[in-house]
CSV table of C-alpha atoms and ligand atoms in Angstrom, one decimal:
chain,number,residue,atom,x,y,z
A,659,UNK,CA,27.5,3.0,18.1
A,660,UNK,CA,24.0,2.6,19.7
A,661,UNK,CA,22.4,-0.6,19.5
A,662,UNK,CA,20.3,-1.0,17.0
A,663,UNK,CA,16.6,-2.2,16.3
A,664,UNK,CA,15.3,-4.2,13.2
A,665,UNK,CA,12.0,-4.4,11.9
A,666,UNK,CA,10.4,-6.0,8.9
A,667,UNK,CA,6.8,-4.8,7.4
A,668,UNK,CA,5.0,-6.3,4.4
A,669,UNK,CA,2.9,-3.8,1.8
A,670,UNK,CA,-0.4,-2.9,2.0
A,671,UNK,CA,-2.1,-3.7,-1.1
A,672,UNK,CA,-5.9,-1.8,-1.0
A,673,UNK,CA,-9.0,-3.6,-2.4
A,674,UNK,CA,-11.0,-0.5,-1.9
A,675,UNK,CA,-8.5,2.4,-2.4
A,676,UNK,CA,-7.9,5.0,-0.6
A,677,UNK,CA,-7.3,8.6,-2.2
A,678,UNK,CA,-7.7,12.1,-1.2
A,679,UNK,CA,-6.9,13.4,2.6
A,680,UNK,CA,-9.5,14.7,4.8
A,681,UNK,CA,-7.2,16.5,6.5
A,682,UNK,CA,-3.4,17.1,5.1
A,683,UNK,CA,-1.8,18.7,8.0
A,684,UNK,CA,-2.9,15.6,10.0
A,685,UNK,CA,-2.7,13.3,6.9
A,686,UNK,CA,-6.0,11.7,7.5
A,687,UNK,CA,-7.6,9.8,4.5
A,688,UNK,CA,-10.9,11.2,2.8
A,689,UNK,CA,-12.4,7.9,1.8
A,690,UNK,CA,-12.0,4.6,3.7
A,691,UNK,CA,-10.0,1.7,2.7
A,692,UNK,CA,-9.9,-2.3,2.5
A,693,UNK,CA,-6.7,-3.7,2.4
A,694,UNK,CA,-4.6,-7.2,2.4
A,695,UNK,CA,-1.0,-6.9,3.5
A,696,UNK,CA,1.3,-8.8,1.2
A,697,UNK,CA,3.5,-11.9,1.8
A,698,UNK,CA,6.7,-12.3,0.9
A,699,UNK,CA,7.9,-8.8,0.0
A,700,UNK,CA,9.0,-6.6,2.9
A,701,UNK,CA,10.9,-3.5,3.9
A,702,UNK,CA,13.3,-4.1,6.2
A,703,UNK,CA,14.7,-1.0,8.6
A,704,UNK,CA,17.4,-0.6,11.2
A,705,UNK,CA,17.5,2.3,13.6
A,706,UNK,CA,20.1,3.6,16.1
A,707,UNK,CA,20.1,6.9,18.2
A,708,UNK,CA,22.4,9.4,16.9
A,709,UNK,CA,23.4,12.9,17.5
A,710,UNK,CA,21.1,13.5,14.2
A,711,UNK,CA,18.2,12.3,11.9
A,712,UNK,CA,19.1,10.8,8.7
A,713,UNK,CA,17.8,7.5,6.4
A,714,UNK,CA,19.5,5.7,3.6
A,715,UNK,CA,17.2,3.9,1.4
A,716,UNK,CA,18.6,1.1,-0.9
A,717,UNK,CA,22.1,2.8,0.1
A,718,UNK,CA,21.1,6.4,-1.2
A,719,UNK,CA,20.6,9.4,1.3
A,720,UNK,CA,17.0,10.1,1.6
A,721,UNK,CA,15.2,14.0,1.9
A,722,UNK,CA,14.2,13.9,6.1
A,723,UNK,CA,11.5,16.7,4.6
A,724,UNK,CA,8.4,13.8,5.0
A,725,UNK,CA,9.6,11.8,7.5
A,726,UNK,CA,9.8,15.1,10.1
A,727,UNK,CA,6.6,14.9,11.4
A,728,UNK,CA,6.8,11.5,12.5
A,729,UNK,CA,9.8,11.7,14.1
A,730,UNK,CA,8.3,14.9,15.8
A,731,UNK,CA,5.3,12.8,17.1
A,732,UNK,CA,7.5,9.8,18.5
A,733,UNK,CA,9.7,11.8,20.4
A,734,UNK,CA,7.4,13.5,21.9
A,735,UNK,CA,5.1,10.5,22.8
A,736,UNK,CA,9.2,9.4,24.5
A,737,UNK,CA,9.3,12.8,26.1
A,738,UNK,CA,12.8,13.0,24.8
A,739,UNK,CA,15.0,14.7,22.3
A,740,UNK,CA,16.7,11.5,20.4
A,741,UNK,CA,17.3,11.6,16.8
A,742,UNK,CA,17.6,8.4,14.4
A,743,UNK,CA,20.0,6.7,11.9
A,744,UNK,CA,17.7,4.4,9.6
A,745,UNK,CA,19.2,2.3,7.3
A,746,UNK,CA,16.1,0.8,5.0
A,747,UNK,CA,16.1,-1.9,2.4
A,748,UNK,CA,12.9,-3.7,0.5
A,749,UNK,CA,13.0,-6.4,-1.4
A,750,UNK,CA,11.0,-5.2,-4.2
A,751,UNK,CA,11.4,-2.0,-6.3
A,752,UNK,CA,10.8,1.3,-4.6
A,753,UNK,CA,8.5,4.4,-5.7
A,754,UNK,CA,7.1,2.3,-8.3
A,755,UNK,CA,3.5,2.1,-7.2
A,756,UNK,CA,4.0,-1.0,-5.0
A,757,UNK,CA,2.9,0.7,-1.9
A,758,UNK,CA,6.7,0.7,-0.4
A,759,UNK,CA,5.3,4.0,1.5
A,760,UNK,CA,3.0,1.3,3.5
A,761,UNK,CA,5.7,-0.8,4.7
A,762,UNK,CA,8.5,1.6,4.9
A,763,UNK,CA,6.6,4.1,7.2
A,764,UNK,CA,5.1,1.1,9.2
A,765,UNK,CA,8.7,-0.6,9.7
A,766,UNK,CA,10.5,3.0,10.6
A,767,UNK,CA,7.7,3.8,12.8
A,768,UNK,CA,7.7,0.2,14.8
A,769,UNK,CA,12.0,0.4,15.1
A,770,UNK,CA,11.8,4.0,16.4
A,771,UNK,CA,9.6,3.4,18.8
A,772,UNK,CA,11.2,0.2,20.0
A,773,UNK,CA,14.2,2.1,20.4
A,774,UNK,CA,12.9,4.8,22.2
A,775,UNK,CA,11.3,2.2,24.4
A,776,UNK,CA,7.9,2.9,23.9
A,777,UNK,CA,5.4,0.9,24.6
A,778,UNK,CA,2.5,1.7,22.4
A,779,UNK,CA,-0.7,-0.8,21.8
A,780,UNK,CA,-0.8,-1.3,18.0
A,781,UNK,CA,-3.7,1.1,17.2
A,782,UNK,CA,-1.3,3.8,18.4
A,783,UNK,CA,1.9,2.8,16.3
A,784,UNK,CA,-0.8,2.5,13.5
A,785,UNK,CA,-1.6,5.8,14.1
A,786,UNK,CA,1.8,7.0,14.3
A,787,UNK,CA,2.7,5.4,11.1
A,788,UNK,CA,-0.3,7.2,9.2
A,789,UNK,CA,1.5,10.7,9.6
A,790,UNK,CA,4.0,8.9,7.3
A,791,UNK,CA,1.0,7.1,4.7
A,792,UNK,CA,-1.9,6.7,5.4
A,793,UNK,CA,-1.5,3.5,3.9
A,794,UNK,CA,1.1,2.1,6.5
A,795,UNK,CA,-1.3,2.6,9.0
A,796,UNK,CA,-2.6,-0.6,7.6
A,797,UNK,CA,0.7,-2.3,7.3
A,798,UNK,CA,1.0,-2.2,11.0
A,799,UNK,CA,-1.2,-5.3,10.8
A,800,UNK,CA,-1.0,-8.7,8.9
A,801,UNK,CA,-4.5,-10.0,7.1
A,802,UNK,CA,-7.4,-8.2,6.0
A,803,UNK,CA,-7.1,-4.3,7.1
A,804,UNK,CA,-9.5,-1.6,7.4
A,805,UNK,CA,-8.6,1.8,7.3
A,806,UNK,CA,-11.9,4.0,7.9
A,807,UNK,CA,-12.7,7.3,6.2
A,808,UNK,CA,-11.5,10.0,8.6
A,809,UNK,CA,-9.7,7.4,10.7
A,810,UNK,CA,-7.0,7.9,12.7
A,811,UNK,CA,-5.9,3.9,13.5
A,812,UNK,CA,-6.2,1.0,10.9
A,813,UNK,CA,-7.4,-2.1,12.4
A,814,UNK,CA,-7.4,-5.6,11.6
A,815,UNK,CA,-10.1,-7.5,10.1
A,816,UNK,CA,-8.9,-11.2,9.7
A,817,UNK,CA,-5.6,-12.8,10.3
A,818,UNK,CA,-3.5,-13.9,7.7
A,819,UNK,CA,-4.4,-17.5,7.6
A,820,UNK,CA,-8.0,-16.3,7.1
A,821,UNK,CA,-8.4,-17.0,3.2
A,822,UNK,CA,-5.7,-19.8,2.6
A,823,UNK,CA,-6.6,-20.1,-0.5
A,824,UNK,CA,-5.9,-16.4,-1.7
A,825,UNK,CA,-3.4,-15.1,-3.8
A,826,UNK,CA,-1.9,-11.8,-5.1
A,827,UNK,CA,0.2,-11.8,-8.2
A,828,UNK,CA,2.3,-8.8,-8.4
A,829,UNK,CA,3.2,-7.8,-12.3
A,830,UNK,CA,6.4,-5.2,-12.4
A,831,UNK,CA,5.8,-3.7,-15.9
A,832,UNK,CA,8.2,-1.0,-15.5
A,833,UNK,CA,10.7,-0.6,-12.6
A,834,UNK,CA,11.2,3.1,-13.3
A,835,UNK,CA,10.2,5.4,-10.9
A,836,UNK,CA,6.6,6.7,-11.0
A,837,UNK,CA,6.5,10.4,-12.6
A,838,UNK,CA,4.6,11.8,-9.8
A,839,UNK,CA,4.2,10.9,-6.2
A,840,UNK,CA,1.0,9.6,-4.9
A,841,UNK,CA,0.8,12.3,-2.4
A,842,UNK,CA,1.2,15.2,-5.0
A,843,UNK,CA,-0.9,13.5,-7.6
A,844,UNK,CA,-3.8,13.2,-4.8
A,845,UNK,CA,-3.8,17.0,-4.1
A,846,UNK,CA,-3.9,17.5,-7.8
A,847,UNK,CA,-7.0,15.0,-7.8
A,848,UNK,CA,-8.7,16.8,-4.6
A,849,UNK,CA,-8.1,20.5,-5.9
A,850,UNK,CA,-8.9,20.2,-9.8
A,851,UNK,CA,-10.2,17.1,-10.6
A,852,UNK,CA,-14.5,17.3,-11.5
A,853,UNK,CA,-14.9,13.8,-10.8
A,854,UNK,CA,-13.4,14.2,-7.1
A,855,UNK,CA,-16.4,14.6,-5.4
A,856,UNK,CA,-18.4,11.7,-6.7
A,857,UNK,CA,-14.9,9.7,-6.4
A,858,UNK,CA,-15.3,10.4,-2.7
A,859,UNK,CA,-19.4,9.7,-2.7
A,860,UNK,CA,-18.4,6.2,-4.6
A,861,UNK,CA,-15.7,5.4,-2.5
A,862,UNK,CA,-17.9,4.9,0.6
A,863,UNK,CA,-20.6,3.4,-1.2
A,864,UNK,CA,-18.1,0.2,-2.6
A,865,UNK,CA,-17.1,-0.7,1.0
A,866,UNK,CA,-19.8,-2.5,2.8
A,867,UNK,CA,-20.5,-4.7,-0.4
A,868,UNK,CA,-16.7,-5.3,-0.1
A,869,UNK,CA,-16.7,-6.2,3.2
A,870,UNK,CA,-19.6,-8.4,2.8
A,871,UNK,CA,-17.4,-10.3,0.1
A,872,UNK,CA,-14.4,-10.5,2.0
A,873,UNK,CA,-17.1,-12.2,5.5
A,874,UNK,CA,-18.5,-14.6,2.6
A,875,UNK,CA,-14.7,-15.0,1.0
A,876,UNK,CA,-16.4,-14.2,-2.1
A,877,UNK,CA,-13.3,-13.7,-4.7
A,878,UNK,CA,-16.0,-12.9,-7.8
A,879,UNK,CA,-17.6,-10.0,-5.8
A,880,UNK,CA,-14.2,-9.0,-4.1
A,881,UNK,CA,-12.3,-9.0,-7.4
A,882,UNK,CA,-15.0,-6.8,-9.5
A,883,UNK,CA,-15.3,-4.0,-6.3
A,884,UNK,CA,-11.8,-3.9,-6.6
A,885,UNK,CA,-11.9,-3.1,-10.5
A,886,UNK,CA,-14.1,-0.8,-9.7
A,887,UNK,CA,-12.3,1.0,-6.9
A,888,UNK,CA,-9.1,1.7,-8.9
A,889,UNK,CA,-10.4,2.3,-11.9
A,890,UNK,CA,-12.3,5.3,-10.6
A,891,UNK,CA,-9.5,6.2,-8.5
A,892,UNK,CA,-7.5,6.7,-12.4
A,893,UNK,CA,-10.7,7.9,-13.8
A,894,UNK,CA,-10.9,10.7,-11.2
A,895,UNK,CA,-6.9,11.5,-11.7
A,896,UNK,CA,-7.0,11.6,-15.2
A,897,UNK,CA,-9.7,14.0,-14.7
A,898,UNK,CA,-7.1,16.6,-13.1
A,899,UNK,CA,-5.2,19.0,-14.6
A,900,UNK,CA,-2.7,18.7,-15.6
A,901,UNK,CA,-3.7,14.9,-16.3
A,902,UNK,CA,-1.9,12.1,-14.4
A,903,UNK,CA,-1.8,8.9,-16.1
A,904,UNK,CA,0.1,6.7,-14.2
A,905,UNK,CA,-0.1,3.6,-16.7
A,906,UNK,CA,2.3,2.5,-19.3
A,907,UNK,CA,1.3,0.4,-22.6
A,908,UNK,CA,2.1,-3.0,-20.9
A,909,UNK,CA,-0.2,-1.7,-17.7
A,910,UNK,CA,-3.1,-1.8,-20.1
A,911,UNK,CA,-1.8,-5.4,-21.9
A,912,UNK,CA,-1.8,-7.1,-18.4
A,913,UNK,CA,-5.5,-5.2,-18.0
A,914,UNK,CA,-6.6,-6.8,-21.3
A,915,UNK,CA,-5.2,-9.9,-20.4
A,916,UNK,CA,-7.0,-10.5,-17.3
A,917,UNK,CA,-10.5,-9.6,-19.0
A,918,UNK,CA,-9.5,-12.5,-21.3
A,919,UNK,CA,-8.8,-15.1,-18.3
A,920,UNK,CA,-11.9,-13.8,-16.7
A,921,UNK,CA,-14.0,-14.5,-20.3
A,922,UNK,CA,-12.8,-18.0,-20.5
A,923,UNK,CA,-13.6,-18.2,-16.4
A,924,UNK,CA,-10.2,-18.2,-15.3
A,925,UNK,CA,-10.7,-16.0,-12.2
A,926,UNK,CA,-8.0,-13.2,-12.4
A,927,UNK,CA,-8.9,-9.3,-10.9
A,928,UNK,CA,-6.5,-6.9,-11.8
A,929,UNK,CA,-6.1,-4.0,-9.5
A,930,UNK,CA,-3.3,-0.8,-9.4
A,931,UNK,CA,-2.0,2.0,-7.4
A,932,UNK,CA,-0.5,5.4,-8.0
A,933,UNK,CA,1.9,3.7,-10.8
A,934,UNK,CA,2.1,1.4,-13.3
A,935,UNK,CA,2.3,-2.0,-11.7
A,936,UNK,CA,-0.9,-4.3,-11.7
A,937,UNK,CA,-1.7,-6.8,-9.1
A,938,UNK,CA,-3.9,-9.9,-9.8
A,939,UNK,CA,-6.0,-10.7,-7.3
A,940,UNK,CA,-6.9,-14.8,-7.5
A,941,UNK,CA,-6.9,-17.9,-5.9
A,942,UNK,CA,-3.8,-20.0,-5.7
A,943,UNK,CA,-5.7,-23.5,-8.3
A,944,UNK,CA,-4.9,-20.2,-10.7
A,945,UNK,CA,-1.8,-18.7,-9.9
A,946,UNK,CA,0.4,-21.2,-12.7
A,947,UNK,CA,-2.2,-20.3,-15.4
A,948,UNK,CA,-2.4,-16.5,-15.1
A,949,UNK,CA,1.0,-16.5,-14.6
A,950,UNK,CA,2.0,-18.0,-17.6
A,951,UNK,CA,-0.5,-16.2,-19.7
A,952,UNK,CA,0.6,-12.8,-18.0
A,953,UNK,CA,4.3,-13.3,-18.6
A,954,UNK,CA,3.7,-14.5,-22.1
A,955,UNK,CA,3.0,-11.1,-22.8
A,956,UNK,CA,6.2,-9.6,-22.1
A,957,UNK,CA,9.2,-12.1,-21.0
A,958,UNK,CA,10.9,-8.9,-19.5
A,959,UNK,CA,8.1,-8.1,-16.8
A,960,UNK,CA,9.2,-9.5,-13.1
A,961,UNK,CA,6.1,-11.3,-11.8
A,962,UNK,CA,5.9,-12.1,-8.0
A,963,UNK,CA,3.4,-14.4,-6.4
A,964,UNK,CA,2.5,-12.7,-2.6
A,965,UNK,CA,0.2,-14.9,-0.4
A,966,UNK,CA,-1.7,-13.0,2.4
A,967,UNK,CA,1.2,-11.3,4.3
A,968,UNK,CA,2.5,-11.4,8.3
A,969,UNK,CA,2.5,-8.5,10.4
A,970,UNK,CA,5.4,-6.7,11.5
A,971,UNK,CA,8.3,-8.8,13.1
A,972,UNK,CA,11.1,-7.0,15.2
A,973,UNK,CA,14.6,-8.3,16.4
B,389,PMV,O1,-0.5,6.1,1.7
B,389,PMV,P1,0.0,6.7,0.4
B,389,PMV,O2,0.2,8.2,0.5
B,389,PMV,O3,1.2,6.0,-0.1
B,389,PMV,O4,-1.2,6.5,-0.7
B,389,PMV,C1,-1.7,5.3,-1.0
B,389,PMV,C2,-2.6,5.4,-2.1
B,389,PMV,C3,-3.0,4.1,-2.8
B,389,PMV,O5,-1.9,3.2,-2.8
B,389,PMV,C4,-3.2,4.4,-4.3
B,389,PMV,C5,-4.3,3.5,-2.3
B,389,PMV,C6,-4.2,2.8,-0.9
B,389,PMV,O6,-5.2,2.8,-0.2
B,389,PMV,O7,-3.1,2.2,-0.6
């Protein structure tokens, strides 16, 4: 047995979403993105060289099919035919809409590389990550993220310890796997959905107001740009046909119930990705009450409390 490598690579969580490629063969996103990485879940991923490719997720055999064109890219940046046994774990449910893409191609992208000895500046891993997600482009870094429209590299913004105070709580409604992948349901978006092209006009438009909010730490501001984002991100998919509605009945309880805290000026922004899970975007003086509310709802739903996430560590 090859030695192995081990990395460790928290979600991406977006503020202003991305969705829709520019480009698919190069897997280059149509509309830029503002993201926080989150703390305290990760993937976690150990590669070896062997005589061929093949990744275990959670202990189940994984389909190489998306995963190809990144291990395409880093052996050739290695000049050198070397395939890879990947062993992956995260600590937090997979395919569910909790951006494990982000993590999990940033994590398998940083432990190939490593073990191919490459030494590539971050901007390229991030880039090499993207061919994976787009998304994990971001995930190469901790903090505030940007991921521009068109962009090749995701770049950090501000390091983790940038907004103390700031707080993610991540609400499991279901732990089933999402119907529909988020790369499918965006080519469904992009080639039937009407609202498409003003999704992709809008999405531009909400991210120097954004970025203004995140310089001035601005949660109110923040928080309503990020309603906004993803819920014309849904708008435009359940424009498409066939539909995609991603959200189950307690997605839209949690909704509710953050309108409520917001109404009685508990600060609580709700946000979600291609599934059903909501993440509330607050600040920590809140984190017991919205909790409590939140899980009063449904005793059953897993809630997790992220702070503003690391970046990639390696051993
Ligand atoms: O990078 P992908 O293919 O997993 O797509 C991510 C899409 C969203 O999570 C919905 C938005 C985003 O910017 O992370």
């Amino acid at each position: 047995m090859s030695e192995e490598v081990r990395c460790r690579t928290s979600p991406s969580l977006a503020l202003v979403k991305y969705w829709g490629k520019k480009s698919t063969r190069k897997n280059l996103p149509a509309t830029p993105s503002l993201a926080v990485t989150l703390g305290g879940v990760y993937t976690e991923t150990g590669v070896r060289i062997a005589e061929r490719d093949s990744i275990r997720l959670n202990g189940e055999n994984v389909d190489l099919d998306r995963f190809l064109p990144l291990f395409a890219a880093l052996r050739r940046a290695a000049g050198r035919t070397a395939f890879f046994q990947v062993e992956t774990t995260n600590n937090f449910p997979s395919s569910a809409g909790l951006a494990s893409s982000s993590s999990g191609f940033a994590a398998l992208t940083i432990a190939c590389a490593r073990i191919l000895e490459l030494d590539l500046a971050p901007e390229r891993l991030s880039a090499l990550a993207r061919l994976g997600s787009a998304s994990a482009a971001r995930s190469l870094f901790g903090g505030f993220t940007l991921l521009p429209a068109g962009g090749r590299a995701a770049r950090q913004l501000y390091e983790p310890e940038y907004w103390p105070e700031f707080r993610i709580v991540i609400v499991l409604v279901s732990l089933q796997a999402k119907p529909i992948s988020s790369r499918a349901a965006m080519e469904g978006t992009r080639k039937t959905s009407p609202y498409y092209r003003a999704w992709l006009h809008n999405a531009g438009e909400l991210l120097q107001p954004a970025l203004r909010a995140l310089q001035g730490r601005d949660i109110d501001v923040l928080g309503d740009i990020a309603r906004l984002s993803y819920s014309r991100m849904h708008a435009a998919l359940l424009a498409s046909s066939p539909p995609v509605l991603y959200w189950l009945p307690s997605t839209i309880s949690v909704i509710r119930e953050c309108q409520h805290l917001r109404d009685e000026g508990i600060g609580a922004w709700e946000t979600l990705d291609a599934g059903p899970q909501v993440k509330v975007l607050c600040l920590q003086a809140d984190v017991d009450v919205i909790s409590q509310r939140l899980q009063r709802l449904d005793p059953e739903m897993k809630i997790i409390v992220a702070p503003v996430g690391p970046g990639p560590v390696c051993e």
